[in-house]
Amino acid sequence: MKNYLSAPKVIAVTCALLLLLTACGGKTAESTTTTEEGQALTEPVETTPQATGGFDAPVITPDKVSYTLSSPTNFETGQFAAGQLPGQLNEKFTVSVTNNSAAALDLATLIVQGSTAAGTCVDIFDGDNAMEGAPTNPLAVGATKVFDWGLSCPGAVGDEFTVALSNAGTKIVEVKGKLA
């Protein structure tokens, strides 16, 4: 079998590939993240929520958006779930948001944070249990959106459990209850 790649050809091909690869990323793509969304990702969240309450009851913010979080239940994650931690409780709850404000509500940047006395919870993403993160489409005025959320939390059944919803650097709602 005859080798068609001589040393000069290999060097020429290598140089051409290097030139092509170093040119990658030279052009800047226009960012799709707005300034407000960028700030929401980098600015610290206010510590005092706009509204507080408990599970299974509407918590209404000053701009008339209603958040209802169902009582958490313990659940088994699906085969391809991500985020669950060994030795922690997997808590699932439903978030219902009704937008009675004057403008559409961007839920795509919604941050859900859970905590117990034993530490901070982490998000579980699990398509088998319909836990796929926050909705990506804006919620129109007068509309309601319901979605499931999962958290892997340290602690034991019956421990105090707090869930905070934040958006654009503002803690919107804080709900307290017990681990299931």
PDB file of C-alpha atoms in Angstrom:
ATOM      1  CA  MET A   1       0.000   0.000   0.000  1.00  0.00           C
ATOM      2  CA  LYS A   2       1.368   3.359  -0.983  1.00  0.00           C
ATOM      3  CA  ASN A   3       1.417   6.263   1.527  1.00  0.00           C
ATOM      4  CA  TYR A   4       0.206   9.463  -0.156  1.00  0.00           C
ATOM      5  CA  LEU A   5       0.940  11.734   2.807  1.00  0.00           C
ATOM      6  CA  SER A   6       4.509  12.878   2.781  1.00  0.00           C
ATOM      7  CA  ALA A   7       6.025  15.041   5.540  1.00  0.00           C
ATOM      8  CA  PRO A   8       5.533  18.316   3.590  1.00  0.00           C
ATOM      9  CA  LYS A   9       1.879  17.423   2.888  1.00  0.00           C
ATOM     10  CA  VAL A  10       1.241  16.588   6.572  1.00  0.00           C
ATOM     11  CA  ILE A  11       2.795  19.911   7.625  1.00  0.00           C
ATOM     12  CA  ALA A  12       0.730  21.838   5.061  1.00  0.00           C
ATOM     13  CA  VAL A  13      -2.522  20.131   6.126  1.00  0.00           C
ATOM     14  CA  THR A  14      -1.715  20.699   9.816  1.00  0.00           C
ATOM     15  CA  CYS A  15      -1.008  24.415   9.223  1.00  0.00           C
ATOM     16  CA  ALA A  16      -4.236  24.804   7.256  1.00  0.00           C
ATOM     17  CA  LEU A  17      -6.250  23.147  10.017  1.00  0.00           C
ATOM     18  CA  LEU A  18      -4.595  25.322  12.660  1.00  0.00           C
ATOM     19  CA  LEU A  19      -5.436  28.467  10.700  1.00  0.00           C
ATOM     20  CA  LEU A  20      -9.051  27.364  10.325  1.00  0.00           C
ATOM     21  CA  LEU A  21      -9.403  26.465  13.995  1.00  0.00           C
ATOM     22  CA  THR A  22      -7.841  29.681  15.273  1.00  0.00           C
ATOM     23  CA  ALA A  23     -10.314  31.653  13.179  1.00  0.00           C
ATOM     24  CA  CYS A  24     -13.233  29.992  14.978  1.00  0.00           C
ATOM     25  CA  GLY A  25     -14.898  32.337  17.398  1.00  0.00           C
ATOM     26  CA  GLY A  26     -13.322  35.401  15.851  1.00  0.00           C
ATOM     27  CA  LYS A  27     -16.683  36.928  15.084  1.00  0.00           C
ATOM     28  CA  THR A  28     -18.895  37.874  17.982  1.00  0.00           C
ATOM     29  CA  ALA A  29     -22.477  36.701  17.851  1.00  0.00           C
ATOM     30  CA  GLU A  30     -25.119  39.094  19.059  1.00  0.00           C
ATOM     31  CA  SER A  31     -26.120  38.193  22.595  1.00  0.00           C
ATOM     32  CA  THR A  32     -29.694  37.132  23.191  1.00  0.00           C
ATOM     33  CA  THR A  33     -29.492  37.907  26.912  1.00  0.00           C
ATOM     34  CA  THR A  34     -30.906  41.291  27.830  1.00  0.00           C
ATOM     35  CA  THR A  35     -29.118  43.583  30.260  1.00  0.00           C
ATOM     36  CA  GLU A  36     -31.800  42.942  32.878  1.00  0.00           C
ATOM     37  CA  GLU A  37     -31.432  39.161  32.510  1.00  0.00           C
ATOM     38  CA  GLY A  38     -27.649  39.443  32.744  1.00  0.00           C
ATOM     39  CA  GLN A  39     -27.940  41.442  35.950  1.00  0.00           C
ATOM     40  CA  ALA A  40     -30.344  38.859  37.355  1.00  0.00           C
ATOM     41  CA  LEU A  41     -27.686  36.211  36.839  1.00  0.00           C
ATOM     42  CA  THR A  42     -24.883  38.206  38.491  1.00  0.00           C
ATOM     43  CA  GLU A  43     -26.447  40.434  41.139  1.00  0.00           C
ATOM     44  CA  PRO A  44     -27.124  39.102  44.623  1.00  0.00           C
ATOM     45  CA  VAL A  45     -30.726  38.352  45.472  1.00  0.00           C
ATOM     46  CA  GLU A  46     -32.432  40.611  48.019  1.00  0.00           C
ATOM     47  CA  THR A  47     -32.808  38.857  51.350  1.00  0.00           C
ATOM     48  CA  THR A  48     -36.290  40.145  52.225  1.00  0.00           C
ATOM     49  CA  PRO A  49     -39.025  38.591  50.067  1.00  0.00           C
ATOM     50  CA  GLN A  50     -41.851  40.673  48.619  1.00  0.00           C
ATOM     51  CA  ALA A  51     -44.381  38.193  50.035  1.00  0.00           C
ATOM     52  CA  THR A  52     -44.340  35.191  52.371  1.00  0.00           C
ATOM     53  CA  GLY A  53     -46.669  32.347  53.183  1.00  0.00           C
ATOM     54  CA  GLY A  54     -47.070  28.605  53.412  1.00  0.00           C
ATOM     55  CA  PHE A  55     -47.540  25.723  51.035  1.00  0.00           C
ATOM     56  CA  ASP A  56     -50.978  25.175  49.444  1.00  0.00           C
ATOM     57  CA  ALA A  57     -51.998  28.844  49.805  1.00  0.00           C
ATOM     58  CA  PRO A  58     -51.655  31.696  47.305  1.00  0.00           C
ATOM     59  CA  VAL A  59     -48.858  34.145  48.082  1.00  0.00           C
ATOM     60  CA  ILE A  60     -49.498  37.432  46.268  1.00  0.00           C
ATOM     61  CA  THR A  61     -46.773  39.948  45.464  1.00  0.00           C
ATOM     62  CA  PRO A  62     -47.286  43.741  45.445  1.00  0.00           C
ATOM     63  CA  ASP A  63     -47.606  43.677  41.636  1.00  0.00           C
ATOM     64  CA  LYS A  64     -50.520  41.191  41.990  1.00  0.00           C
ATOM     65  CA  VAL A  65     -48.779  38.027  40.784  1.00  0.00           C
ATOM     66  CA  SER A  66     -50.028  34.990  42.695  1.00  0.00           C
ATOM     67  CA  TYR A  67     -47.699  32.073  43.479  1.00  0.00           C
ATOM     68  CA  THR A  68     -49.041  28.840  44.976  1.00  0.00           C
ATOM     69  CA  LEU A  69     -46.652  26.025  45.854  1.00  0.00           C
ATOM     70  CA  SER A  70     -48.210  22.681  46.702  1.00  0.00           C
ATOM     71  CA  SER A  71     -47.066  20.782  49.775  1.00  0.00           C
ATOM     72  CA  PRO A  72     -43.912  18.843  48.968  1.00  0.00           C
ATOM     73  CA  THR A  73     -44.061  15.085  48.516  1.00  0.00           C
ATOM     74  CA  ASN A  74     -41.218  12.609  48.564  1.00  0.00           C
ATOM     75  CA  PHE A  75     -40.678  10.876  45.215  1.00  0.00           C
ATOM     76  CA  GLU A  76     -38.463   8.394  43.381  1.00  0.00           C
ATOM     77  CA  THR A  77     -36.471   9.930  40.549  1.00  0.00           C
ATOM     78  CA  GLY A  78     -36.616   8.577  37.017  1.00  0.00           C
ATOM     79  CA  GLN A  79     -33.824   6.658  35.350  1.00  0.00           C
ATOM     80  CA  PHE A  80     -32.218   9.705  33.721  1.00  0.00           C
ATOM     81  CA  ALA A  81     -32.851  12.310  36.427  1.00  0.00           C
ATOM     82  CA  ALA A  82     -30.080  14.756  37.333  1.00  0.00           C
ATOM     83  CA  GLY A  83     -29.393  16.613  40.558  1.00  0.00           C
ATOM     84  CA  GLN A  84     -30.489  14.133  43.213  1.00  0.00           C
ATOM     85  CA  LEU A  85     -27.866  13.521  45.883  1.00  0.00           C
ATOM     86  CA  PRO A  86     -27.372  10.266  47.786  1.00  0.00           C
ATOM     87  CA  GLY A  87     -28.706  10.350  51.347  1.00  0.00           C
ATOM     88  CA  GLN A  88     -30.940  13.367  50.717  1.00  0.00           C
ATOM     89  CA  LEU A  89     -34.723  13.586  50.423  1.00  0.00           C
ATOM     90  CA  ASN A  90     -36.168  14.130  46.966  1.00  0.00           C
ATOM     91  CA  GLU A  91     -38.999  16.652  47.301  1.00  0.00           C
ATOM     92  CA  LYS A  92     -41.488  17.370  44.516  1.00  0.00           C
ATOM     93  CA  PHE A  93     -44.013  20.210  44.452  1.00  0.00           C
ATOM     94  CA  THR A  94     -46.150  22.062  41.945  1.00  0.00           C
ATOM     95  CA  VAL A  95     -45.750  25.771  41.275  1.00  0.00           C
ATOM     96  CA  SER A  96     -48.823  27.649  40.049  1.00  0.00           C
ATOM     97  CA  VAL A  97     -48.308  31.229  38.861  1.00  0.00           C
ATOM     98  CA  THR A  98     -51.219  33.541  37.995  1.00  0.00           C
ATOM     99  CA  ASN A  99     -50.213  36.819  36.400  1.00  0.00           C
ATOM    100  CA  ASN A 100     -52.596  39.563  37.512  1.00  0.00           C
ATOM    101  CA  SER A 101     -49.983  42.287  36.979  1.00  0.00           C
ATOM    102  CA  ALA A 102     -50.002  44.913  34.248  1.00  0.00           C
ATOM    103  CA  ALA A 103     -47.395  43.224  32.012  1.00  0.00           C
ATOM    104  CA  ALA A 104     -46.295  39.810  30.766  1.00  0.00           C
ATOM    105  CA  LEU A 105     -44.164  37.904  33.271  1.00  0.00           C
ATOM    106  CA  ASP A 106     -40.826  36.348  32.287  1.00  0.00           C
ATOM    107  CA  LEU A 107     -40.585  33.018  34.102  1.00  0.00           C
ATOM    108  CA  ALA A 108     -37.520  31.828  32.155  1.00  0.00           C
ATOM    109  CA  THR A 109     -35.185  33.512  34.653  1.00  0.00           C
ATOM    110  CA  LEU A 110     -37.066  32.248  37.707  1.00  0.00           C
ATOM    111  CA  ILE A 111     -34.740  30.822  40.360  1.00  0.00           C
ATOM    112  CA  VAL A 112     -36.099  28.292  42.858  1.00  0.00           C
ATOM    113  CA  GLN A 113     -34.029  27.819  46.015  1.00  0.00           C
ATOM    114  CA  GLY A 114     -34.800  25.395  48.799  1.00  0.00           C
ATOM    115  CA  SER A 115     -33.188  25.084  52.196  1.00  0.00           C
ATOM    116  CA  THR A 116     -33.457  23.232  55.486  1.00  0.00           C
ATOM    117  CA  ALA A 117     -31.661  23.644  58.813  1.00  0.00           C
ATOM    118  CA  ALA A 118     -29.213  20.999  57.533  1.00  0.00           C
ATOM    119  CA  GLY A 119     -28.270  22.956  54.393  1.00  0.00           C
ATOM    120  CA  THR A 120     -29.155  24.029  50.886  1.00  0.00           C
ATOM    121  CA  CYS A 121     -31.220  21.942  48.470  1.00  0.00           C
ATOM    122  CA  VAL A 122     -30.253  21.364  44.836  1.00  0.00           C
ATOM    123  CA  ASP A 123     -32.512  21.266  41.781  1.00  0.00           C
ATOM    124  CA  ILE A 124     -33.582  17.946  40.324  1.00  0.00           C
ATOM    125  CA  PHE A 125     -34.313  17.808  36.607  1.00  0.00           C
ATOM    126  CA  ASP A 126     -36.330  14.716  35.753  1.00  0.00           C
ATOM    127  CA  GLY A 127     -38.298  14.348  32.534  1.00  0.00           C
ATOM    128  CA  ASP A 128     -39.957  11.156  33.811  1.00  0.00           C
ATOM    129  CA  ASN A 129     -41.556  13.215  36.616  1.00  0.00           C
ATOM    130  CA  ALA A 130     -42.220  16.341  34.474  1.00  0.00           C
ATOM    131  CA  MET A 131     -39.580  18.421  36.262  1.00  0.00           C
ATOM    132  CA  GLU A 132     -37.904  20.287  33.427  1.00  0.00           C
ATOM    133  CA  GLY A 133     -37.235  23.719  34.916  1.00  0.00           C
ATOM    134  CA  ALA A 134     -39.052  27.017  34.596  1.00  0.00           C
ATOM    135  CA  PRO A 135     -41.293  27.756  31.604  1.00  0.00           C
ATOM    136  CA  THR A 136     -39.532  29.595  28.801  1.00  0.00           C
ATOM    137  CA  ASN A 137     -42.470  31.516  27.361  1.00  0.00           C
ATOM    138  CA  PRO A 138     -43.625  34.767  29.005  1.00  0.00           C
ATOM    139  CA  LEU A 139     -46.826  34.463  31.026  1.00  0.00           C
ATOM    140  CA  ALA A 140     -49.471  36.788  29.595  1.00  0.00           C
ATOM    141  CA  VAL A 141     -51.546  39.105  31.775  1.00  0.00           C
ATOM    142  CA  GLY A 142     -54.434  37.142  33.280  1.00  0.00           C
ATOM    143  CA  ALA A 143     -52.877  33.762  32.430  1.00  0.00           C
ATOM    144  CA  THR A 144     -51.906  30.924  34.763  1.00  0.00           C
ATOM    145  CA  LYS A 145     -49.015  28.491  34.356  1.00  0.00           C
ATOM    146  CA  VAL A 146     -48.535  25.328  36.429  1.00  0.00           C
ATOM    147  CA  PHE A 147     -45.264  23.355  36.465  1.00  0.00           C
ATOM    148  CA  ASP A 148     -43.549  20.795  38.672  1.00  0.00           C
ATOM    149  CA  TRP A 149     -40.273  21.336  40.521  1.00  0.00           C
ATOM    150  CA  GLY A 150     -37.967  18.958  42.337  1.00  0.00           C
ATOM    151  CA  LEU A 151     -35.322  19.523  44.995  1.00  0.00           C
ATOM    152  CA  SER A 152     -32.841  17.187  46.663  1.00  0.00           C
ATOM    153  CA  CYS A 153     -32.663  18.341  50.293  1.00  0.00           C
ATOM    154  CA  PRO A 154     -30.579  17.451  53.321  1.00  0.00           C
ATOM    155  CA  GLY A 155     -32.497  16.664  56.489  1.00  0.00           C
ATOM    156  CA  ALA A 156     -35.199  14.324  57.723  1.00  0.00           C
ATOM    157  CA  VAL A 157     -38.940  14.029  57.206  1.00  0.00           C
ATOM    158  CA  GLY A 158     -40.683  16.740  59.231  1.00  0.00           C
ATOM    159  CA  ASP A 159     -37.746  19.203  59.234  1.00  0.00           C
ATOM    160  CA  GLU A 160     -38.459  22.864  58.478  1.00  0.00           C
ATOM    161  CA  PHE A 161     -38.317  23.490  54.723  1.00  0.00           C
ATOM    162  CA  THR A 162     -38.134  26.880  52.994  1.00  0.00           C
ATOM    163  CA  VAL A 163     -38.558  27.540  49.279  1.00  0.00           C
ATOM    164  CA  ALA A 164     -37.740  30.968  47.833  1.00  0.00           C
ATOM    165  CA  LEU A 165     -38.567  32.141  44.321  1.00  0.00           C
ATOM    166  CA  SER A 166     -36.367  34.890  42.870  1.00  0.00           C
ATOM    167  CA  ASN A 167     -36.301  36.759  39.586  1.00  0.00           C
ATOM    168  CA  ALA A 168     -34.158  39.653  38.320  1.00  0.00           C
ATOM    169  CA  GLY A 169     -32.189  39.869  41.565  1.00  0.00           C
ATOM    170  CA  THR A 170     -35.320  40.138  43.708  1.00  0.00           C
ATOM    171  CA  LYS A 171     -36.607  37.530  46.125  1.00  0.00           C
ATOM    172  CA  ILE A 172     -40.246  37.438  45.140  1.00  0.00           C
ATOM    173  CA  VAL A 173     -41.799  34.825  47.387  1.00  0.00           C
ATOM    174  CA  GLU A 174     -40.755  32.736  50.361  1.00  0.00           C
ATOM    175  CA  VAL A 175     -42.836  29.740  51.442  1.00  0.00           C
ATOM    176  CA  LYS A 176     -42.256  27.665  54.584  1.00  0.00           C
ATOM    177  CA  GLY A 177     -43.388  24.196  55.577  1.00  0.00           C
ATOM    178  CA  LYS A 178     -42.022  20.736  56.380  1.00  0.00           C
ATOM    179  CA  LEU A 179     -40.079  18.111  54.436  1.00  0.00           C
ATOM    180  CA  ALA A 180     -42.198  15.165  53.324  1.00  0.00           C
TER     181      ALA A 180
END
